[in-house]
Coordinates of C-alpha atoms and ligand atoms in Angstrom, one line a residue:
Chain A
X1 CA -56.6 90.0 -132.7
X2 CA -56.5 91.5 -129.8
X3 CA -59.3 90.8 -126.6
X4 CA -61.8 93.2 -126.3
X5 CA -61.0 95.5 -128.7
X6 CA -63.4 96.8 -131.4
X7 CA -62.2 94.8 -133.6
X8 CA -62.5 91.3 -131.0
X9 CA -66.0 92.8 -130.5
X10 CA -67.7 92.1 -134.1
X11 CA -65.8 89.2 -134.3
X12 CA -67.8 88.4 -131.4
X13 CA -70.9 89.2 -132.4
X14 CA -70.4 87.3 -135.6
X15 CA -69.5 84.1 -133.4
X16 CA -72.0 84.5 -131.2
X17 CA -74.6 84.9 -134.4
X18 CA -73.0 82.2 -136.2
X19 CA -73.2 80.0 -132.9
X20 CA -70.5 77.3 -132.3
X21 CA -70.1 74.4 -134.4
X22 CA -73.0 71.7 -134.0
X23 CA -71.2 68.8 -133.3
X24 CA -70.9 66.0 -130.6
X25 CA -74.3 66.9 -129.5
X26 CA -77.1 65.8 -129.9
X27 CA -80.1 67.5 -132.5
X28 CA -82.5 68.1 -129.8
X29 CA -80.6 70.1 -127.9
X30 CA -79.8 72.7 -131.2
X31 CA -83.6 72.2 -131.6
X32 CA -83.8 73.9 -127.8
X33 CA -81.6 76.1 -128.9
X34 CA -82.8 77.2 -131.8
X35 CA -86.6 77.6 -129.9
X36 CA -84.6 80.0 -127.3
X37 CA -83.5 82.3 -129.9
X38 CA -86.3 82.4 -131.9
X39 CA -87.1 86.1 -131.6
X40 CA -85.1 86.4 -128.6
X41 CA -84.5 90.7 -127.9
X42 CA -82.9 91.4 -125.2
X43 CA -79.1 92.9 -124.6
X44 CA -75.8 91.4 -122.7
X45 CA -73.3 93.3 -121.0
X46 CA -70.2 90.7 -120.5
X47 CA -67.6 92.6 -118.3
X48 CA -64.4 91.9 -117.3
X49 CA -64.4 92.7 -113.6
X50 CA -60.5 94.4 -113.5
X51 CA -60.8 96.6 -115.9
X52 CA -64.7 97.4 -115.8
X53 CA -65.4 97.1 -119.3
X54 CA -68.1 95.3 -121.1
X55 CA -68.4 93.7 -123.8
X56 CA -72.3 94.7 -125.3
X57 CA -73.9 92.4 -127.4
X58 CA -77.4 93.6 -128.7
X59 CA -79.9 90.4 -129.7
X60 CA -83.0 92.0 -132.3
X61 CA -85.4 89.1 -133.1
X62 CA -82.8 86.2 -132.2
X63 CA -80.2 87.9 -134.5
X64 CA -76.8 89.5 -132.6
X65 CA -77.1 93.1 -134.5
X66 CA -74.7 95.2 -132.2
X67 CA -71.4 94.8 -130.8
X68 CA -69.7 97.3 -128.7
X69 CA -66.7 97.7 -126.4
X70 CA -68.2 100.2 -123.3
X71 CA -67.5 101.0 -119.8
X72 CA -70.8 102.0 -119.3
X73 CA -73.1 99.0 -119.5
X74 CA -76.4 101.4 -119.2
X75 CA -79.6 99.9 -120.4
X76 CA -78.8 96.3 -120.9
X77 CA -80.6 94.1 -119.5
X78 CA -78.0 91.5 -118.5
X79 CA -74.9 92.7 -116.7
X80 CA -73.3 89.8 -115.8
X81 CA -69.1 90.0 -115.2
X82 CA -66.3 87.8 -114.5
X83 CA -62.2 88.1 -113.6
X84 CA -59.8 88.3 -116.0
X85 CA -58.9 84.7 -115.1
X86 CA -61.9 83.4 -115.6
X87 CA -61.9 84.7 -119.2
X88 CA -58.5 83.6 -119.8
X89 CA -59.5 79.8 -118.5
X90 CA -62.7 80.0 -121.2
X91 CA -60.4 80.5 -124.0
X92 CA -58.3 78.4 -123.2
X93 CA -61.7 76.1 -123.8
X94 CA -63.0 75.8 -119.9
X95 CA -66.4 74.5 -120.1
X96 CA -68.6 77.9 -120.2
X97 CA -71.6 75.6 -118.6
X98 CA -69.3 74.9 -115.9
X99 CA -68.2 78.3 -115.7
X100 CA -72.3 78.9 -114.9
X101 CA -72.6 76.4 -113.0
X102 CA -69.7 77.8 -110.4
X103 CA -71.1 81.3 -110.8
X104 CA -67.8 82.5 -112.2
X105 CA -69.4 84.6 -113.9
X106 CA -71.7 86.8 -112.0
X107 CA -75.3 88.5 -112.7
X108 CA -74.4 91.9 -111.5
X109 CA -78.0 93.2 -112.7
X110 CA -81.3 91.8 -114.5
X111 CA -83.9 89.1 -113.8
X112 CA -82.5 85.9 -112.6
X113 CA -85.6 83.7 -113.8
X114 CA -85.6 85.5 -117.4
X115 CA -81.9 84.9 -117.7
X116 CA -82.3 81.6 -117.3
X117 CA -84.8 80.7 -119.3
X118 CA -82.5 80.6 -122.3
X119 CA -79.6 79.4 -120.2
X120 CA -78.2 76.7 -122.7
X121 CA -78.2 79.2 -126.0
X122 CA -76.0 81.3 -123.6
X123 CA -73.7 78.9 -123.0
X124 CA -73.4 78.1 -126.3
X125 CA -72.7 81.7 -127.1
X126 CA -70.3 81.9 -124.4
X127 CA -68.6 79.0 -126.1
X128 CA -68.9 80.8 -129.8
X129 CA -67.2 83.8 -128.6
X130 CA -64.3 82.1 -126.8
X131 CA -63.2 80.8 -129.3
X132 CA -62.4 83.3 -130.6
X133 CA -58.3 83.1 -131.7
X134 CA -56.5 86.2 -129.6
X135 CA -53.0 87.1 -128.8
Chain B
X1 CA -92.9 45.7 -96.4
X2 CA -90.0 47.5 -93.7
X3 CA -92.0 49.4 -91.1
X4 CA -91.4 53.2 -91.6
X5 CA -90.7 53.4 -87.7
X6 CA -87.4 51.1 -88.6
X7 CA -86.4 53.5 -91.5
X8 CA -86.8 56.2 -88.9
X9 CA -84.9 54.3 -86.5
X10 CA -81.8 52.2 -88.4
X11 CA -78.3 52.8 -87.6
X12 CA -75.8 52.4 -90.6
X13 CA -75.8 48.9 -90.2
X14 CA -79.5 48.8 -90.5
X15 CA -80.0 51.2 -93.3
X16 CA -78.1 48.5 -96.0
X17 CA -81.7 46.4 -94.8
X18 CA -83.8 48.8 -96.1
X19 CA -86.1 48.8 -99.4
X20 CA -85.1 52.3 -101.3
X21 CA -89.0 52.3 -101.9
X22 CA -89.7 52.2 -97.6
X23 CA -87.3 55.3 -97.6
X24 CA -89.2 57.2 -100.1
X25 CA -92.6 56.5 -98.8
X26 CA -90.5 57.8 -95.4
X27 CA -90.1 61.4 -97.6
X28 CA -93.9 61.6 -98.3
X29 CA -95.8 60.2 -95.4
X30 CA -95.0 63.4 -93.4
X31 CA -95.8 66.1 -96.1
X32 CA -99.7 66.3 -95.4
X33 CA -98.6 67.3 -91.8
X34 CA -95.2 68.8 -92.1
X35 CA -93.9 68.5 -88.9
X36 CA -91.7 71.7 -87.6
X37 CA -88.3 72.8 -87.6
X38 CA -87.7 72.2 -84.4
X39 CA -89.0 68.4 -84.7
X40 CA -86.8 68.0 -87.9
X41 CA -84.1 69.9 -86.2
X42 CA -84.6 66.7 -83.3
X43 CA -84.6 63.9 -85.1
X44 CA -81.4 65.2 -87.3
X45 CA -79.7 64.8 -84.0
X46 CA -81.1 61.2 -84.0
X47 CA -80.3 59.8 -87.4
X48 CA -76.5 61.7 -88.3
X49 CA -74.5 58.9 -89.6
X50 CA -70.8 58.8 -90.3
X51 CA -69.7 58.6 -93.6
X52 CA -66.2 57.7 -92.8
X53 CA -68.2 54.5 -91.0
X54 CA -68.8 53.0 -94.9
X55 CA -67.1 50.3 -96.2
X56 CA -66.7 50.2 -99.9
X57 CA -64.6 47.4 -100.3
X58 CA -67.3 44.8 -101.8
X59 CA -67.9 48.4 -104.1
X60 CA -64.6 48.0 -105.6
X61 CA -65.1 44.0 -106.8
X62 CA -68.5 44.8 -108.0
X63 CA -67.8 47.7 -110.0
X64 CA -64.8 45.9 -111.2
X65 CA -65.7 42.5 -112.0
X66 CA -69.7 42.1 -111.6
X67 CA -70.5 44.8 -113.7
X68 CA -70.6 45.6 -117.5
X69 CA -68.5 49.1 -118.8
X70 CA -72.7 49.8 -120.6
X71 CA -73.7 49.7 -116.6
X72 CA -70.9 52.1 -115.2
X73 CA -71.0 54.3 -118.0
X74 CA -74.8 54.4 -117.6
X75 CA -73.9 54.6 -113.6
X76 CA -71.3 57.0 -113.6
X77 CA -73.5 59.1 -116.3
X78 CA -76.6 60.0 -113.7
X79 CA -74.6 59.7 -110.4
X80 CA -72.2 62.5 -111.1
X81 CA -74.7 64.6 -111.5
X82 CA -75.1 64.1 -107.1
X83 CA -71.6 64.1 -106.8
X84 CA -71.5 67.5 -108.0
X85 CA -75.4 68.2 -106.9
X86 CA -75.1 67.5 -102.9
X87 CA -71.4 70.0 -103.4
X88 CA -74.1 72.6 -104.5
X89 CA -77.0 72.3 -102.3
X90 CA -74.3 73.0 -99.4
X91 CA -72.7 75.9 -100.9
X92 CA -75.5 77.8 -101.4
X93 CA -77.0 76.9 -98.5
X94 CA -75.6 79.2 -96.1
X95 CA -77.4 82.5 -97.2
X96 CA -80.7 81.2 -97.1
X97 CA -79.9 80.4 -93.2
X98 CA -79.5 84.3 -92.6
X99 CA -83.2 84.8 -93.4
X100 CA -86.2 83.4 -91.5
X101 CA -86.7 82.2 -87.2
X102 CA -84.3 81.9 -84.8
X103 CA -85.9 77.7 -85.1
X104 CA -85.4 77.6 -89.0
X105 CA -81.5 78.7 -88.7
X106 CA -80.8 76.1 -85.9
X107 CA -82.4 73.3 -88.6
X108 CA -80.3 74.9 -91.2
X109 CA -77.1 74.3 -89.3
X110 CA -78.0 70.7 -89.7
X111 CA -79.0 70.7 -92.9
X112 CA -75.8 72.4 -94.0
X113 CA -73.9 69.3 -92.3
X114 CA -76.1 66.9 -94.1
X115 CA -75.2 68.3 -97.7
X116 CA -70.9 68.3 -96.5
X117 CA -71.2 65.1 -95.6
X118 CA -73.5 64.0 -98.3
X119 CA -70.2 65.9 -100.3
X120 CA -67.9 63.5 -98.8
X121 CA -69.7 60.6 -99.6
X122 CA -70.0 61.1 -103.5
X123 CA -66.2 62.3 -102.6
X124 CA -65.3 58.8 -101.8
X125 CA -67.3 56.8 -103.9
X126 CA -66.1 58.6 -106.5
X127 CA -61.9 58.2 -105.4
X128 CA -62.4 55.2 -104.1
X129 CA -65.0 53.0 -106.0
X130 CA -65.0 55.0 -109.7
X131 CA -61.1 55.3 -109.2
X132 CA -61.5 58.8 -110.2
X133 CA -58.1 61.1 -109.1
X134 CA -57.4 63.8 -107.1
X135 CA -55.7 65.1 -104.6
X136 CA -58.4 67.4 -103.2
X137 CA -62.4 67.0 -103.4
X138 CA -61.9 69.9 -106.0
X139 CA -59.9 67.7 -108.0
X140 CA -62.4 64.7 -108.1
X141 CA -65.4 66.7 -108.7
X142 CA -63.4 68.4 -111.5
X143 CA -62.8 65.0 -113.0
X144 CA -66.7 63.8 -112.7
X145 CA -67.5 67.2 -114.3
X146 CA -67.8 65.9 -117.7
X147 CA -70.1 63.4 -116.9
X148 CA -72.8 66.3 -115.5
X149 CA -75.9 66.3 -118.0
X150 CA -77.8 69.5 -118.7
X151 CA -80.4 68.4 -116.7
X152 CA -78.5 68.8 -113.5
X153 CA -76.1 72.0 -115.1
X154 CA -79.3 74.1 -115.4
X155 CA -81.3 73.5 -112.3
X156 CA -77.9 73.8 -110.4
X157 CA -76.5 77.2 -112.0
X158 CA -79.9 78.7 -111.4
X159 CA -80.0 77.7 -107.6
X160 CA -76.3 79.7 -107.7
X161 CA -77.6 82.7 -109.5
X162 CA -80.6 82.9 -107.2
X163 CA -78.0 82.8 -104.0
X164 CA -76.8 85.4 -105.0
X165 CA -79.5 87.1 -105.4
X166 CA -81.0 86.2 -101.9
X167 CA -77.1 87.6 -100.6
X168 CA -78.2 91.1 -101.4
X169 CA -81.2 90.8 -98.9
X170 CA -81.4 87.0 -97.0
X171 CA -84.9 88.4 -95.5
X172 CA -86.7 89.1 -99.0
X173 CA -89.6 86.8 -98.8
X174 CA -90.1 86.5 -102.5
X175 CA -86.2 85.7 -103.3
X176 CA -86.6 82.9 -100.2
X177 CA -89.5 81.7 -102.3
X178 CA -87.7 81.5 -105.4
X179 CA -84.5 80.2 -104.4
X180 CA -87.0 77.6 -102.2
X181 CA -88.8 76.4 -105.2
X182 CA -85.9 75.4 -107.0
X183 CA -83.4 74.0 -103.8
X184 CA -86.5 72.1 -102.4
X185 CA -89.1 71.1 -104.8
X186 CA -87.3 70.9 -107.7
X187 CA -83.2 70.2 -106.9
X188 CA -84.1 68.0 -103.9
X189 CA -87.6 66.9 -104.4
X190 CA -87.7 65.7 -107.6
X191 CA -83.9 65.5 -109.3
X192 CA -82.5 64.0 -106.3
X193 CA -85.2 61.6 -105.6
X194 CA -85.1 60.2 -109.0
X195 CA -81.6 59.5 -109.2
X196 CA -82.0 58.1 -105.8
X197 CA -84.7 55.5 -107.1
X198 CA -82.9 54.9 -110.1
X199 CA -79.5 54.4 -108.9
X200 CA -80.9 52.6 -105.7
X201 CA -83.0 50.2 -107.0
X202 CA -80.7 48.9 -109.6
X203 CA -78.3 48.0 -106.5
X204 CA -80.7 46.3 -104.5
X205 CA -81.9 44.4 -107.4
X206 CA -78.9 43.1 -108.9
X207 CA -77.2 43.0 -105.1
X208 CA -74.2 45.1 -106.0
X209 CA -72.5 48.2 -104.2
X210 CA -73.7 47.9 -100.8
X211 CA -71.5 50.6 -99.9
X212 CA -73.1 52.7 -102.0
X213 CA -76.9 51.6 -101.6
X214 CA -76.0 52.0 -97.5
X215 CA -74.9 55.5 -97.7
X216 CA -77.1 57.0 -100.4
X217 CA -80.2 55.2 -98.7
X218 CA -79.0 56.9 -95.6
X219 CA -78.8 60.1 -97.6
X220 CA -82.4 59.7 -98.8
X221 CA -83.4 58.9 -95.2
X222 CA -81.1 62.8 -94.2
X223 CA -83.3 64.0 -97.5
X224 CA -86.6 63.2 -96.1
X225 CA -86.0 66.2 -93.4
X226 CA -85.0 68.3 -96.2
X227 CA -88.2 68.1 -98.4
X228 CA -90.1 67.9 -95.3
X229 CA -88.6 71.6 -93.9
X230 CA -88.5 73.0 -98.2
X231 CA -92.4 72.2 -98.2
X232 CA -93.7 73.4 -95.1
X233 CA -91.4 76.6 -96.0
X234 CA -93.3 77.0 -99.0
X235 CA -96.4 76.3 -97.6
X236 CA -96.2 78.7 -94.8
X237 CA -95.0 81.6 -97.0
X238 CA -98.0 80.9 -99.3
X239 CA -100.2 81.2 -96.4
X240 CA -98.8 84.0 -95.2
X241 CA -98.3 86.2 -98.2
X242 CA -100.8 84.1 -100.9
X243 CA -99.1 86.7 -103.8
X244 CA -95.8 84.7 -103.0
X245 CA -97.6 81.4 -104.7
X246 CA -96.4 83.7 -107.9
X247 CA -93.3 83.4 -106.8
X248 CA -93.0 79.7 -107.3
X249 CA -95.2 79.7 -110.7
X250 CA -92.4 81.9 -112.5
X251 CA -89.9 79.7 -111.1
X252 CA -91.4 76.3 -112.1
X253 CA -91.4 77.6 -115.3
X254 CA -88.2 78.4 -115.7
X255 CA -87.4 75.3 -114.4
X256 CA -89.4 73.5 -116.6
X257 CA -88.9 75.7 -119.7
X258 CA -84.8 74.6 -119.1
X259 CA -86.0 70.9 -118.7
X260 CA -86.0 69.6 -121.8
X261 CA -82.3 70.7 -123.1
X262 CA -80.1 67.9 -123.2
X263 CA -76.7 67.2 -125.3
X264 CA -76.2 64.0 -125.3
X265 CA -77.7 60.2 -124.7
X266 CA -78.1 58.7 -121.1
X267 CA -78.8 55.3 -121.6
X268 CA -80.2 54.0 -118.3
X269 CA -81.6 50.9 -120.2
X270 CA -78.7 49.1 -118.5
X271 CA -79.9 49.9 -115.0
X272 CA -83.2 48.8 -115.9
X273 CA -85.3 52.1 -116.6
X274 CA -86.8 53.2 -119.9
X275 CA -86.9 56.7 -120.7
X276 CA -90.8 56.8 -120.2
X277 CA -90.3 55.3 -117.1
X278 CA -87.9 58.1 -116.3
X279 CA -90.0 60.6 -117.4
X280 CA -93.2 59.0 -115.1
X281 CA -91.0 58.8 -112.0
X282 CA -89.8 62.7 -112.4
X283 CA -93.6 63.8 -113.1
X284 CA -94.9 61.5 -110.1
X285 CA -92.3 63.0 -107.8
X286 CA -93.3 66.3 -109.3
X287 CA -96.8 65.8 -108.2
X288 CA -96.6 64.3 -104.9
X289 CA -94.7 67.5 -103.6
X290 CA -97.7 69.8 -105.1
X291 CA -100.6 68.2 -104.6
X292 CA -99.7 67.1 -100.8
X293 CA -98.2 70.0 -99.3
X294 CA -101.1 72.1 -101.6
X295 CA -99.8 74.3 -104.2
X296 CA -102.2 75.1 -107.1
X297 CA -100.6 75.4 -110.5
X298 CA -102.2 77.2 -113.6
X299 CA -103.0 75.2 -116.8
X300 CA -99.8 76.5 -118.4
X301 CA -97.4 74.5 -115.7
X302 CA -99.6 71.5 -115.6
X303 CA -99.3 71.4 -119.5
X304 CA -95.5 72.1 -119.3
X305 CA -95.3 69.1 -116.1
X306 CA -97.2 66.8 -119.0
X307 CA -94.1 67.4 -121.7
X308 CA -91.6 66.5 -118.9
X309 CA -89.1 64.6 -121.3
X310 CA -86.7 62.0 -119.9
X311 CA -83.8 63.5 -120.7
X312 CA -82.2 62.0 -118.0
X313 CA -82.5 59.1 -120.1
X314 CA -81.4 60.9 -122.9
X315 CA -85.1 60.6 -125.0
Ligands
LIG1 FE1 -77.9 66.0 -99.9
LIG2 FE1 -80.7 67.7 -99.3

């Protein structure tokens, strides 16, 4: 499968929905997670800075519902982009909360605070959808 | 008891003297009158130490032979979260020094030396204590990374995220306030002070890794200006602008709302701290910043400082 194609994007959106496996960490922390989602609405728009398209993942009531490929990131409420290197290094398994923590991949537009708020269940999907197998 | 005059006062040699618990009554006794940047700017010029000046050679035999693999595990578990904390605080510290007085940027030079230096110390504890490789500080801190808990990840991506917010306009008094909350109260005030009095007092205790205890008591004494300058920031934009107070509810409870997340077990049983003892230190720190410098917080914060949990510990 190719990346970010149609086809890469609802396998996406089924990763991300599916979250990654719950292993090698502990059950609170999938409890946090699970709290974060609960009812979370709200939409992502992951770009790839080089060839400005996004990736837009649509979140109704803590369930990922839409998956599109888009230049246009319009109403979401996240726009948040990295280089293609940096999506290269996250599937080839780069630790996404490092990837945060460096700011590799940038908030181009929406509420800081809010982002952050359920920063480790985007992390996890971060991790879901890289995981994704591509060629 | 040290007298706080000789924790203001030590040289390098000095410092490895001092009780950890002098320093940190050191942080608070100024926050009721928050002396000015030009003051803190004065006595930076006093107490700059040299890193290069430690020795960490008893480090290696201690951490070697003296203690167990639960006690450097446990060690090496909160400490890195510094290592790659103090590379933060100096990255992101350069766009908050395009905003504010001419007096506040002249402190911020310093305090932007501080945190590199600060760098360089976890940089050689880490390559030449931890035995930790690399050829650059790139590659050590990549090599600590794994070790970084969620409780330092979170705070410290936010504080990145919020830099860049403050890039777009350095002068916006609420961003300032934001980014301030989470840099000073919470990053400096009450994550690094905690692992300062954890990590700290297990070496003065048990007598081990004087190297360390010398340069990280020093760093507590540099961190003491840092607080001091975050809360009188804070207090002086609330006084100005009493809307801004806002401004550092919705970032506590972010902060706080991200607190409890953690993937994995600390267990800092072998350095002599329970989690509820954890959990009391980080909500004591917590208070002694509010309450002294006075900020008000609704019901809702208090309730969410109550729940702190001790992840650091893992609970
Ligand atoms: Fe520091
Ligand atoms: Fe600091």
């Amino acid at each position: 499968m190719r990346f970010f194609t149609p086809e890469w994007a609802e396998a996406a959106r089924a990763a991300v929905d599916a979250g990654p496996e719950r292993e090698g960490k502990l059950p609170t922390y999938w409890n946090w997670i699970d709290r974060a989602r609960a009812g979370y609405t709200a939409t992502w728009a992951l770009g790839v800075r080089e060839t400005g398209e996004y990736l837009l993942l649509t979140w109704k009531d803590g369930k990922c519902a839409e998956a599109e490929i888009t230049s246009d990131p319009g109403a979401a409420d996240y726009v948040l982009a990295a280089g293609e290197t940096t999506w290269r290094e996250l599937r080839e398994g780069a630790d996404p909360g490092r990837v945060v923590m460096y700011r590799q991949l940038r908030l181009e537009r929406g509420d800081v605070l809010a982002f952050f708020r359920v920063i480790y269940f985007f992390v996890e999907s971060l991790a879901a959808l890289s995981r994704i197998r591509t060629t | 008891m040290t007298e706080l005059t000789d924790v203001a006062e030590s040289d390098l040699r000095g410092i490895r003297d001092l009780d950890i618990d002098d320093v940190l009554a050191y942080v608070h006794r100024d926050l009721k009158r928050l002396p000015g940047y030009t003051e803190l700017y004065k006595r930076y010029l006093r107490q700059r130490w040299d890193v290069y000046e430690l020795d960490f050679s008893q480090d290696v035999a201690d951490w070697r032979e003296r203690m167990t693999q639960e006690e450097r595990d446990a060690f090496v578990g909160i400490s890195a979260g510094f290592h790659h904390g103090e590379r933060q605080v100096e990255v992101e510290l350069p766009v908050f020094m395009l905003g504010g007085s001419e007096e506040s940027k002249i402190y911020m030079s310093s305090q932007i030396e501080d945190e590199a230096r600060h760098t360089v110390f976890f940089d050689r504890f880490y390559r030449e204590v931890v035995g930790m490789p690399g050829d650059s500080v790139q590659d050590v801190l990549d090599a600590s990374f794994e070790h970084v808990s969620e409780t330092f990840v979170g705070p410290f991506g936010l504080l990145a995220y919020q830099a860049d917010e403050l890039r777009k306009d350095p002068e916006d008094p609420a961003a300032r306030v934001r980014y301030g909350t989470t840099y000073f109260l919470w990053i400096e005030g009450v994550l690094a002070l905690s692992v300062m009095k954890i990590t700290l007092t297990y070496c003065r205790e048990r007598g081990f890794l004087p190297g360390y205890y010398t340069g990280f008591t020093a760093t507590c004494r540099d961190e003491a200006r840092h607080v001091q300058f975050g809360m009188r920031f804070l207090r002086d934009s609330v006084q100005e602008d009493p809307r801004l107070l806002l401004q550092i509810h919705e970032t506590l409870r972010t902060i706080l709302a991200i607190n409890g997340a953690a993937s994995r077990r600390l267990a800092l049983e072998s350095l002599g701290w329970t989690p509820e003892e954890v959990r009391r230190l980080m909500i004591r720190q917590l208070h002694m910043k509010l309450t002294d410098v006075g900020i008000a917080i609704p019901p809702d914060i208090r309730e969410m400082v109550s729940r702190i949990e001790p992840e650091l510990a893992g609970g």
